[in-house]
Short mmCIF file of C-alpha atoms and ligand atoms in Angstrom, two decimals:
data_model
loop_
_atom_site.label_atom_id
_atom_site.label_comp_id
_atom_site.label_asym_id
_atom_site.label_seq_id
_atom_site.Cartn_x
_atom_site.Cartn_y
_atom_site.Cartn_z
CA UNK A 1441 1.25 -0.87 7.98
CA UNK A 1442 2.10 1.13 4.90
CA UNK A 1443 3.28 4.72 4.87
CA UNK A 1444 2.43 7.15 2.11
CA UNK A 1445 4.93 9.88 1.18
CA UNK A 1446 4.86 12.73 -1.32
CA UNK A 1447 8.34 13.45 -2.65
CA UNK A 1448 8.54 16.93 -4.20
CA UNK A 1449 10.23 17.00 -7.62
CA UNK A 1450 10.90 19.71 -10.22
CA UNK A 1451 8.91 22.86 -9.46
CA UNK A 1452 5.52 21.40 -8.57
CA UNK A 1453 5.49 17.61 -9.12
CA UNK A 1454 5.01 15.00 -6.43
CA UNK A 1455 6.46 11.53 -6.81
CA UNK A 1456 4.32 9.38 -4.50
CA UNK A 1457 5.95 6.59 -2.55
CA UNK A 1458 4.39 3.83 -0.45
CA UNK A 1459 6.47 1.61 1.79
CA UNK A 1460 6.17 -0.89 4.64
CA UNK A 1461 9.52 -0.13 6.27
CA UNK A 1462 11.34 -2.55 3.97
CA UNK A 1463 9.87 -2.46 0.45
CA UNK A 1464 8.64 0.52 -1.55
CA UNK A 1465 6.73 1.43 -4.68
CA UNK A 1466 6.88 4.77 -6.47
CA UNK A 1467 4.44 6.39 -8.84
CA UNK A 1468 5.52 8.50 -11.84
CA UNK A 1469 9.21 8.93 -11.02
CA UNK A 1470 10.07 11.90 -13.22
CA UNK A 1471 13.34 12.38 -11.34
CA UNK A 1472 15.39 9.31 -10.31
CA UNK A 1473 17.59 11.19 -7.83
CA UNK A 1474 14.64 12.20 -5.69
CA UNK A 1475 13.57 8.55 -5.46
CA UNK A 1476 17.10 7.26 -4.87
CA UNK A 1477 17.59 9.63 -1.96
CA UNK A 1478 14.25 8.76 -0.35
CA UNK A 1479 15.03 5.01 -0.60
CA UNK A 1480 18.53 5.47 0.81
CA UNK A 1481 17.38 7.62 3.73
CA UNK A 1482 14.90 4.96 4.82
CA UNK A 1483 16.91 1.92 3.75
CA UNK A 1484 14.11 0.70 1.43
CA UNK A 1485 14.14 -1.64 -1.59
CA UNK A 1486 12.30 -0.47 -4.67
CA UNK A 1487 9.89 -3.25 -5.69
CA UNK A 1488 7.68 -1.59 -8.30
CA UNK A 1489 7.18 1.52 -10.41
CA UNK A 1490 3.67 2.61 -11.40
CA UNK A 1491 3.35 4.94 -14.40
CA UNK A 1492 0.08 6.80 -15.10
CA UNK A 1493 0.87 8.36 -18.50
CA UNK A 1494 3.68 9.04 -20.94
CA UNK A 1495 4.68 12.65 -20.14
CA UNK A 1496 8.40 13.07 -19.31
CA UNK A 1497 7.80 14.68 -15.90
CA UNK A 1498 6.22 11.31 -14.94
CA UNK A 1499 8.57 8.88 -16.72
CA UNK A 1500 11.96 10.68 -16.93
CA UNK A 1501 13.51 8.75 -14.02
CA UNK A 1502 12.30 5.25 -14.95
CA UNK A 1503 15.41 4.09 -16.88
CA UNK A 1504 17.84 5.47 -14.29
CA UNK A 1505 16.06 3.49 -11.56
CA UNK A 1506 16.35 0.11 -13.37
CA UNK A 1507 19.61 -0.86 -11.67
CA UNK A 1508 18.05 -0.79 -8.22
CA UNK A 1509 14.49 -1.82 -9.17
CA UNK A 1510 13.61 -5.36 -8.05
CA UNK A 1511 10.27 -5.77 -9.79
CA UNK A 1512 8.05 -4.57 -12.63
CA UNK A 1513 7.34 -1.20 -14.20
CA UNK A 1514 3.57 -1.07 -14.67
CA UNK A 1515 2.52 1.34 -17.42
CA UNK A 1516 -0.55 2.10 -19.57
CA UNK A 1517 -0.85 -0.32 -22.48
CA UNK A 1518 -2.04 2.40 -24.89
CA UNK A 1519 0.91 4.75 -24.38
CA UNK A 1520 4.60 4.83 -25.31
CA UNK A 1521 6.60 4.60 -22.09
CA UNK A 1522 10.13 3.30 -21.35
CA UNK A 1523 10.68 -0.43 -22.04
CA UNK A 1524 10.69 -3.09 -20.68
CA UNK A 1525 7.39 -2.74 -18.88
CA UNK A 1526 4.31 -4.60 -17.75
CA UNK A 1527 1.47 -3.06 -19.79
CA UNK A 1528 -1.80 -2.67 -17.87
CA UNK A 1529 -5.28 -1.26 -18.53
CA UNK A 1530 -8.57 -0.50 -16.81
CA UNK A 1531 -10.24 -3.37 -14.93
CA UNK A 1532 -6.98 -5.19 -14.19
CA UNK A 1533 -6.15 -6.19 -10.63
CA UNK A 1534 -2.53 -6.25 -9.49
CA UNK A 1535 -0.76 -7.11 -6.25
CA UNK A 1536 2.01 -4.66 -5.39
CA UNK A 1537 3.93 -4.92 -2.08
CA UNK A 1538 1.31 -7.55 -1.28
CA UNK A 1539 -1.48 -4.95 -1.59
CA UNK A 1540 -4.44 -5.16 -3.97
CA UNK A 1541 -4.28 -2.52 -6.72
CA UNK A 1542 -7.00 -1.76 -9.26
CA UNK A 1543 -6.24 -0.14 -12.61
CA UNK A 1544 -8.77 2.44 -13.85
CA UNK A 1545 -8.87 3.91 -17.37
CA UNK A 1546 -9.02 7.71 -17.17
CA UNK A 1547 -8.44 9.11 -20.69
CA UNK A 1548 -8.59 12.87 -21.22
CA UNK A 1549 -5.26 14.47 -20.28
CA UNK A 1550 -3.62 11.86 -22.51
CA UNK A 1551 -5.36 9.22 -24.62
CA UNK A 1552 -4.29 6.19 -22.58
CA UNK A 1553 -3.96 7.70 -19.09
CA UNK A 1554 -4.60 5.26 -16.23
CA UNK A 1555 -5.03 5.62 -12.46
CA UNK A 1556 -4.17 3.14 -9.71
CA UNK A 1557 -6.37 2.48 -6.69
CA UNK A 1558 -4.49 0.81 -3.84
CA UNK A 1559 -6.62 -0.80 -1.15
CA UNK A 1560 -4.52 -1.48 1.95
CA UNK A 1561 -6.42 -3.59 4.51
CA UNK A 1562 -7.97 -1.47 7.29
CA UNK A 1563 -6.70 1.80 5.79
CA UNK A 1564 -8.41 4.32 3.54
CA UNK A 1565 -7.96 3.51 -0.17
CA UNK A 1566 -5.27 5.46 -2.02
CA UNK A 1567 -5.78 6.82 -5.53
CA UNK A 1568 -2.81 7.69 -7.73
CA UNK A 1569 -4.49 9.73 -10.44
CA UNK A 1570 -1.52 11.35 -12.22
CA UNK A 1571 -2.61 14.43 -14.17
CA UNK A 1572 -6.32 13.53 -14.42
CA UNK A 1573 -7.77 14.85 -11.16
CA UNK A 1574 -6.08 17.67 -9.24
CA UNK A 1575 -7.33 19.16 -6.02
CA UNK A 1576 -9.81 21.78 -7.18
CA UNK A 1577 -9.11 21.10 -10.85
CA UNK A 1578 -8.28 18.63 -13.60
CA UNK A 1579 -5.57 18.06 -16.18
CA UNK A 1580 -5.44 19.88 -19.48
CA UNK A 1581 -7.00 18.07 -22.43
CA UNK A 1582 -3.87 17.42 -24.50
CA UNK A 1583 -5.08 14.27 -26.26
CA UNK A 1584 -8.61 13.53 -25.08
CA UNK A 1585 -12.05 15.11 -25.38
CA UNK A 1586 -14.20 16.85 -22.79
CA UNK A 1587 -16.56 13.85 -22.89
CA UNK A 1588 -13.69 11.48 -22.05
CA UNK A 1589 -12.46 13.69 -19.21
CA UNK A 1590 -16.01 13.99 -17.87
CA UNK A 1591 -16.42 10.20 -17.88
CA UNK A 1592 -13.00 9.72 -16.25
CA UNK A 1593 -13.66 12.27 -13.50
CA UNK A 1594 -17.15 10.85 -12.91
CA UNK A 1595 -15.67 7.37 -12.40
CA UNK A 1596 -13.18 8.75 -9.86
CA UNK A 1597 -15.92 10.74 -8.10
CA UNK A 1598 -17.76 7.47 -7.45
CA UNK A 1599 -14.91 5.98 -5.42
CA UNK A 1600 -15.40 5.79 -1.63
CA UNK A 1601 -15.45 9.29 -0.11
CA UNK A 1602 -12.53 8.65 2.23
CA UNK A 1603 -10.24 7.60 -0.65
CA UNK A 1604 -6.97 9.54 -0.40
CA UNK A 1605 -6.41 11.43 -3.64
CA UNK A 1606 -2.73 11.60 -4.61
CA UNK A 1607 -2.35 14.02 -7.51
CA UNK A 1608 0.93 14.42 -9.37
CA UNK A 1609 1.16 18.21 -9.06
CA UNK A 1610 0.79 20.88 -6.38
CA UNK A 1611 -1.65 23.02 -8.37
CA UNK A 1612 -4.18 23.42 -5.57
CA UNK A 1613 -3.98 27.15 -4.79
CA UNK A 1614 -4.19 28.23 -8.42
CA UNK A 1615 -7.05 25.78 -9.00
CA UNK A 1616 -8.92 27.11 -5.96
CA UNK A 1617 -8.59 30.74 -7.08
CA UNK A 1618 -10.23 29.70 -10.32
CA UNK A 1619 -12.85 27.58 -8.53
CA UNK A 1620 -13.86 30.59 -6.41
CA UNK A 1621 -14.56 32.57 -9.60
CA UNK A 1622 -16.69 29.73 -10.92
CA UNK A 1623 -18.58 29.14 -7.69
CA UNK A 1624 -18.36 32.19 -5.38
CA UNK A 1625 -21.31 30.94 -3.32
CA UNK A 1626 -19.65 27.68 -2.23
CA UNK A 1627 -18.80 28.09 1.49
CA UNK A 1628 -16.99 24.70 1.69
CA UNK A 1629 -14.74 25.87 -1.11
CA UNK A 1630 -13.92 29.12 0.69
CA UNK A 1631 -12.93 27.37 3.92
CA UNK A 1632 -10.95 24.70 2.05
CA UNK A 1633 -9.05 27.49 0.29
CA UNK A 1634 -8.18 29.09 3.66
CA UNK A 1635 -6.88 25.74 4.92
CA UNK A 1636 -4.76 25.16 1.81
CA UNK A 1637 -3.29 28.68 1.92
CA UNK A 1638 -2.21 27.98 5.48
CA UNK A 1639 -0.65 24.61 4.54
CA UNK A 1640 1.34 26.17 1.71
CA UNK A 1641 2.47 29.02 3.99
CA UNK A 1642 3.94 26.33 6.27
CA UNK A 1643 5.60 24.66 3.28
CA UNK A 1644 3.33 21.62 3.61
CA UNK A 1645 1.64 19.84 0.68
CA UNK A 1646 -2.11 20.30 0.26
CA UNK A 1647 -2.29 16.63 -0.74
CA UNK A 1648 -3.53 14.01 -0.42
CA UNK A 1649 -7.03 15.36 -0.80
CA UNK A 1650 -10.07 13.08 -0.53
CA UNK A 1651 -12.89 12.17 -2.89
CA UNK A 1652 -15.37 13.68 -0.42
CA UNK A 1653 -13.50 16.99 -0.45
CA UNK A 1654 -13.21 17.05 -4.23
CA UNK A 1655 -16.94 16.38 -4.62
CA UNK A 1656 -17.61 19.44 -2.45
CA UNK A 1657 -15.10 21.89 -3.91
CA UNK A 1658 -13.89 20.85 -7.38
CA UNK A 1659 -15.88 22.61 -10.14
CA UNK A 1660 -14.87 19.92 -12.66
CA UNK A 1661 -16.71 17.33 -10.52
CA UNK A 1662 -19.64 19.73 -10.09
CA UNK A 1663 -20.68 20.40 -13.69
CA UNK A 1664 -24.29 19.54 -12.74
CA UNK A 1665 -24.44 22.16 -9.94
CA UNK A 1666 -26.56 25.20 -10.97
CA UNK A 1667 -23.99 27.87 -9.98
CA UNK A 1668 -21.20 26.05 -11.87
CA UNK A 1669 -23.43 25.52 -14.90
CA UNK A 1670 -24.53 29.18 -14.96
CA UNK A 1671 -20.95 30.44 -14.72
CA UNK A 1672 -19.98 28.17 -17.61
CA UNK A 1673 -22.93 29.41 -19.68
CA UNK A 1674 -21.83 33.01 -19.05
CA UNK A 1675 -18.42 32.02 -20.42
CA UNK A 1676 -20.02 30.72 -23.60
CA UNK A 1677 -20.64 27.03 -22.86
CA UNK A 1678 -22.27 25.41 -25.89
CA UNK A 1679 -25.00 23.86 -23.72
CA UNK A 1680 -25.99 23.17 -20.13
CA UNK A 1681 -25.16 19.46 -20.14
CA UNK A 1682 -22.21 18.42 -17.94
CA UNK A 1683 -19.85 17.74 -20.87
CA UNK A 1684 -20.44 21.19 -22.41
CA UNK A 1685 -20.02 22.75 -18.96
CA UNK A 1686 -16.73 20.89 -18.41
CA UNK A 1687 -15.46 21.91 -21.85
CA UNK A 1688 -16.22 25.58 -21.11
CA UNK A 1689 -14.62 25.41 -17.65
CA UNK A 1690 -11.46 23.83 -19.06
CA UNK A 1691 -11.12 26.52 -21.77
CA UNK A 1692 -11.86 29.27 -19.26
CA UNK A 1693 -9.16 27.92 -16.92
CA UNK A 1694 -6.69 27.76 -19.83
CA UNK A 1695 -7.30 31.48 -20.48
CA UNK A 1696 -7.19 32.59 -16.86
ZN1 ZN B 3000 0.99 15.10 -17.78
FE1 FE B 3001 2.51 16.16 -15.19
#
């Protein structure tokens, strides 16, 4: 059995950890101390680090963890991340902690951003998607185009519905406020927002989400839905195709 943990870091990051009671992996360790403490508390060995993209809040702790790391640092081949590393790209299959892991290319937030899909036997798949897909939103387009982000999000939306979605930031409430403006008629969205407000009030993470949930509530996965499209057109979308709708939503969110 593997356990999945979200370790809060900085103001709104999560460093995700998976362990089997003995060995652990971490994803995007921006802060080494957070990881060190979690390993120590549970008496775990760190066997692998998975990096999704090059931003410092995802890579800042990698070098400081080298002395206790007993295994590889997997990182996107197209990005500059701390060396040494095992460069990986979309379509590759890895085995980490004895579990099958698929690498998926998800450019958009950064040019070489990747995601990792872990498929533990007899458990729901686990997606580590970095800053590509957030609950109710998506990452900013720092290096990629709306077309790339649309393709990346569409690929993630096709994963099994019960896939656990492990995003790297707790941005859910702000994303959902925006989503409600885009799609005021979406009743699933309204009830999901209530649930997430309650979780945050209790100090609990809103994550992991699921692919099923995101398909129902995330406007960036719903660019083909008439209400989302019409809201985007009102905000000056250049067309009614999904890529133009996504581009308009992303700019609107940046302004709001
Ligand atoms: Zn980032
Ligand atoms: Fe980030």
